[in-house]
Amino acid sequence: AQSVSQHNHHVILSEAASLELGCNYSYGGTVNLFWYVQYPGQHLQLLLKYFSGDPLVKGIKGFEAEFIKSKFSFNLRKPSVQWSDTAEYFCAVMARGSTLGRLYFGRGTQLTVWP
Amino acid sequence: DSGVTQTPKHLITATGQRVTLRCSPRSGDLSVYWYQQSLDQGLQFLIQYYNGEERAKGNILERFSAQQFPDLHSELNLSSLELGDSALYFCASSATGTSGEQFFGPGTRLTVL
């Protein structure tokens, strides 16, 4: 079975600080990778996704992530966070080419940005 | 707005009761997924339907069941409710039901008293 680990449960930063959230997965095959964000009281929204090609993917709101296959990692980064980035961030994995489309989620990282 | 709708937004009920949660996928999406989000377990996959047929089951209790109707909306039925069933239940949809992007609804917050 697949599993996803997010290393940080809660990250607290000041505005303009740089952000990196760790995500590692375990799965022997090829995967599609996702980062979702959940703002307070809202539904999950897709930040970015990696299916194939350039391992450095850019998403919305200035976020990017790098897929490092050898490390089974897909870390999320943002050079300068804003107060409005306060939210919970979820890394998710899906087996590519599977007949099933289920997502395996990490436990999430709560990001708090102080103005 | 993802285009996925869920009703109701909030549901408060008592132990032992039965409730039905409803989900309408994005227009054209054939696959519907149900997820449960709780403090204990995080986000857990429950069940997937594709074009009316059950495709995959995850950590879904026997007290829970789901179906997808010909118009592609889906319902999740939770019965003999327990305190531990209190959670946020999300529905997601995707076009193909395989390895594509999933779009999430706003969720139904279930509180069992």
Short mmCIF file of C-alpha atoms in Angstrom, two decimals:
data_model
loop_
_atom_site.label_atom_id
_atom_site.label_comp_id
_atom_site.label_asym_id
_atom_site.label_seq_id
_atom_site.Cartn_x
_atom_site.Cartn_y
_atom_site.Cartn_z
CA ALA A 1 0.00 0.00 0.00
CA GLN A 2 1.06 3.53 -0.59
CA SER A 3 1.76 5.94 2.22
CA VAL A 4 2.62 9.61 2.42
CA SER A 5 4.61 11.35 5.14
CA GLN A 6 4.60 15.05 5.80
CA HIS A 7 7.39 15.90 8.16
CA ASN A 8 6.06 19.04 9.76
CA HIS A 9 2.78 19.13 11.60
CA HIS A 10 2.77 22.88 12.18
CA VAL A 11 5.00 25.54 10.65
CA ILE A 12 4.99 29.14 11.83
CA LEU A 13 6.62 31.84 9.71
CA SER A 14 6.73 35.59 9.40
CA GLU A 15 5.65 37.26 6.20
CA ALA A 16 8.34 37.29 3.50
CA ALA A 17 10.05 34.22 4.95
CA SER A 18 10.78 31.32 2.65
CA LEU A 19 8.80 28.12 2.94
CA GLU A 20 9.63 24.50 2.37
CA LEU A 21 7.25 21.71 3.35
CA GLY A 22 8.51 18.18 3.16
CA CYS A 23 6.65 15.26 1.63
CA ASN A 24 7.88 11.70 1.17
CA TYR A 25 5.94 8.78 -0.19
CA SER A 26 6.39 5.06 -0.32
CA TYR A 27 5.36 3.19 -3.42
CA GLY A 28 7.29 0.94 -5.75
CA GLY A 29 5.75 2.10 -8.99
CA THR A 30 5.25 5.32 -10.88
CA VAL A 31 3.15 7.97 -9.25
CA ASN A 32 1.32 11.20 -9.87
CA LEU A 33 1.90 13.74 -7.13
CA PHE A 34 -0.24 16.57 -5.84
CA TRP A 35 -0.23 19.36 -3.32
CA TYR A 36 -3.61 20.55 -2.09
CA VAL A 37 -4.35 23.53 0.14
CA GLN A 38 -7.25 23.92 2.53
CA TYR A 39 -7.96 27.46 3.70
CA PRO A 40 -9.89 27.79 6.97
CA GLY A 41 -13.45 26.62 6.49
CA GLN A 42 -12.97 25.86 2.82
CA HIS A 43 -12.60 22.83 0.60
CA LEU A 44 -9.40 21.35 -0.76
CA GLN A 45 -7.95 23.21 -3.71
CA LEU A 46 -5.23 21.98 -6.02
CA LEU A 47 -1.99 23.95 -5.73
CA LEU A 48 0.06 22.00 -8.20
CA LYS A 49 0.56 18.56 -9.67
CA TYR A 50 3.28 16.44 -11.20
CA PHE A 51 2.52 13.77 -13.76
CA SER A 52 5.70 13.57 -15.84
CA GLY A 53 8.40 15.68 -17.46
CA ASP A 54 10.23 18.53 -15.73
CA PRO A 55 10.49 17.55 -12.06
CA LEU A 56 10.22 21.19 -11.01
CA VAL A 57 6.57 22.17 -11.26
CA LYS A 58 5.03 25.54 -10.72
CA GLY A 59 1.57 26.00 -9.30
CA ILE A 60 -0.76 28.77 -8.35
CA LYS A 61 0.02 31.65 -5.99
CA GLY A 62 3.78 31.39 -6.45
CA PHE A 63 4.15 27.86 -5.13
CA GLU A 64 6.44 25.30 -6.69
CA ALA A 65 7.47 21.75 -5.93
CA GLU A 66 10.33 19.51 -6.91
CA PHE A 67 10.00 15.80 -7.51
CA ILE A 68 13.16 13.90 -6.56
CA LYS A 69 12.57 10.33 -7.64
CA SER A 70 15.61 8.90 -5.88
CA LYS A 71 14.41 10.32 -2.58
CA PHE A 72 10.71 9.61 -3.12
CA SER A 73 10.12 13.23 -2.25
CA PHE A 74 7.92 16.03 -3.51
CA ASN A 75 8.66 19.09 -1.39
CA LEU A 76 6.61 22.26 -1.65
CA ARG A 77 8.35 25.64 -1.73
CA LYS A 78 7.54 29.31 -1.84
CA PRO A 79 10.24 32.01 -1.78
CA SER A 80 8.24 34.56 0.19
CA VAL A 81 5.06 33.71 2.11
CA GLN A 82 2.17 36.03 2.76
CA TRP A 83 -0.34 36.21 5.58
CA SER A 84 -2.96 34.89 3.16
CA ASP A 85 -0.98 31.64 2.79
CA THR A 86 -2.12 30.61 6.26
CA ALA A 87 -3.80 27.28 5.61
CA GLU A 88 -3.34 23.54 5.84
CA TYR A 89 -1.31 21.89 3.10
CA PHE A 90 -1.71 18.29 2.01
CA CYS A 91 0.58 16.19 -0.11
CA ALA A 92 -1.11 13.39 -2.05
CA VAL A 93 -0.03 10.49 -4.21
CA MET A 94 -1.79 8.44 -6.84
CA ALA A 95 -0.50 5.36 -8.65
CA ARG A 96 -0.05 6.30 -12.30
CA GLY A 97 -1.74 4.10 -14.81
CA SER A 98 -3.87 2.51 -12.18
CA THR A 99 -7.43 1.68 -13.01
CA LEU A 100 -8.24 3.25 -9.70
CA GLY A 101 -8.01 6.92 -9.02
CA ARG A 102 -7.77 7.03 -5.26
CA LEU A 103 -5.54 9.58 -3.61
CA TYR A 104 -3.37 8.79 -0.62
CA PHE A 105 -2.95 11.86 1.55
CA GLY A 106 -0.39 12.87 4.10
CA ARG A 107 -1.56 14.07 7.50
CA GLY A 108 -1.21 17.68 6.47
CA THR A 109 0.93 20.62 7.59
CA GLN A 110 -0.69 23.62 9.20
CA LEU A 111 1.07 26.79 8.05
CA THR A 112 0.59 29.94 10.10
CA VAL A 113 2.03 33.17 8.71
CA TRP A 114 2.33 36.16 11.01
CA PRO A 115 2.01 39.62 9.44
CA ASP B 1 -15.61 27.09 -6.75
CA SER B 2 -14.63 23.64 -7.93
CA GLY B 3 -17.98 22.82 -9.53
CA VAL B 4 -18.58 19.96 -7.10
CA THR B 5 -21.53 20.53 -4.79
CA GLN B 6 -22.34 18.81 -1.53
CA THR B 7 -25.38 18.97 0.70
CA PRO B 8 -25.96 19.54 3.49
CA LYS B 9 -23.09 21.70 4.74
CA HIS B 10 -23.65 20.75 8.34
CA LEU B 11 -25.45 17.84 9.91
CA ILE B 12 -26.00 17.27 13.61
CA THR B 13 -27.54 14.01 14.70
CA ALA B 14 -27.60 11.51 17.52
CA THR B 15 -25.90 8.18 17.98
CA GLY B 16 -27.70 5.30 16.35
CA GLN B 17 -29.23 7.45 13.65
CA ARG B 18 -28.85 7.25 9.88
CA VAL B 19 -27.96 10.12 7.54
CA THR B 20 -27.49 10.61 3.81
CA LEU B 21 -24.91 12.92 2.30
CA ARG B 22 -25.30 14.06 -1.26
CA CYS B 23 -22.74 14.99 -3.90
CA SER B 24 -23.07 16.33 -7.43
CA PRO B 25 -19.90 16.06 -9.50
CA ARG B 26 -18.61 18.62 -11.97
CA SER B 27 -20.43 18.60 -15.26
CA GLY B 28 -19.07 15.79 -17.41
CA ASP B 29 -17.12 14.04 -14.66
CA LEU B 30 -17.93 10.34 -14.47
CA SER B 31 -16.07 9.42 -11.32
CA VAL B 32 -16.98 10.30 -7.74
CA TYR B 33 -14.83 9.71 -4.66
CA TRP B 34 -15.74 9.98 -1.01
CA TYR B 35 -13.18 10.91 1.64
CA GLN B 36 -13.43 11.28 5.38
CA GLN B 37 -11.37 13.87 7.22
CA SER B 38 -11.01 13.45 10.97
CA LEU B 39 -8.49 14.56 13.56
CA ASP B 40 -7.60 10.95 14.32
CA GLN B 41 -7.19 9.55 10.82
CA GLY B 42 -6.56 12.57 8.62
CA LEU B 43 -7.93 12.36 5.08
CA GLN B 44 -8.99 8.80 4.29
CA PHE B 45 -10.39 7.44 1.06
CA LEU B 46 -13.73 5.71 1.53
CA ILE B 47 -15.09 4.65 -1.84
CA GLN B 48 -15.03 5.41 -5.57
CA TYR B 49 -17.76 5.15 -8.18
CA TYR B 50 -17.33 5.39 -11.90
CA ASN B 51 -20.31 5.89 -14.18
CA GLY B 52 -22.67 4.26 -11.73
CA GLU B 53 -20.51 1.33 -10.71
CA GLU B 54 -18.42 0.84 -7.62
CA ARG B 55 -14.75 0.98 -8.63
CA ALA B 56 -12.78 0.82 -5.39
CA LYS B 57 -13.25 0.61 -1.66
CA GLY B 58 -10.98 2.03 0.97
CA ASN B 59 -11.40 2.30 4.71
CA ILE B 60 -15.18 2.28 4.61
CA LEU B 61 -17.09 0.75 7.47
CA GLU B 62 -19.80 -1.81 6.85
CA ARG B 63 -22.28 0.64 8.38
CA PHE B 64 -21.54 2.99 5.51
CA SER B 65 -22.69 2.56 1.94
CA ALA B 66 -22.79 4.64 -1.20
CA GLN B 67 -24.25 4.69 -4.65
CA GLN B 68 -24.01 6.69 -7.84
CA PHE B 69 -27.18 7.38 -9.75
CA PRO B 70 -27.78 7.57 -13.53
CA ASP B 71 -27.49 11.37 -13.41
CA LEU B 72 -24.05 10.78 -11.81
CA HIS B 73 -24.81 12.32 -8.45
CA SER B 74 -23.77 10.21 -5.50
CA GLU B 75 -25.04 9.60 -2.02
CA LEU B 76 -23.15 8.36 1.01
CA ASN B 77 -25.32 6.65 3.60
CA LEU B 78 -24.07 6.41 7.16
CA SER B 79 -26.06 4.29 9.59
CA SER B 80 -25.95 3.27 13.25
CA LEU B 81 -23.90 6.38 13.82
CA GLU B 82 -21.31 6.51 16.56
CA LEU B 83 -19.54 9.45 18.16
CA GLY B 84 -16.40 8.54 16.25
CA ASP B 85 -18.14 9.08 12.93
CA SER B 86 -18.07 12.82 13.53
CA ALA B 87 -15.92 14.17 10.73
CA LEU B 88 -15.82 16.20 7.57
CA TYR B 89 -16.91 14.17 4.55
CA PHE B 90 -15.62 15.31 1.20
CA CYS B 91 -16.74 14.31 -2.22
CA ALA B 92 -14.43 14.70 -5.21
CA SER B 93 -14.93 14.12 -8.90
CA SER B 94 -12.70 13.50 -11.86
CA ALA B 95 -13.23 13.08 -15.54
CA THR B 96 -11.89 9.60 -16.03
CA GLY B 97 -11.58 7.96 -12.66
CA THR B 98 -8.00 6.95 -13.22
CA SER B 99 -4.93 9.08 -12.72
CA GLY B 100 -6.27 12.54 -13.35
CA GLU B 101 -6.85 15.50 -11.13
CA GLN B 102 -9.66 15.36 -8.59
CA PHE B 103 -11.83 18.35 -7.74
CA PHE B 104 -13.18 18.56 -4.23
CA GLY B 105 -16.51 19.76 -2.95
CA PRO B 106 -16.96 21.97 0.13
CA GLY B 107 -17.64 19.00 2.39
CA THR B 108 -20.34 18.03 4.85
CA ARG B 109 -19.50 18.42 8.51
CA LEU B 110 -21.18 15.64 10.47
CA THR B 111 -21.50 15.94 14.21
CA VAL B 112 -22.80 12.93 16.12
CA LEU B 113 -23.95 13.72 19.67
#
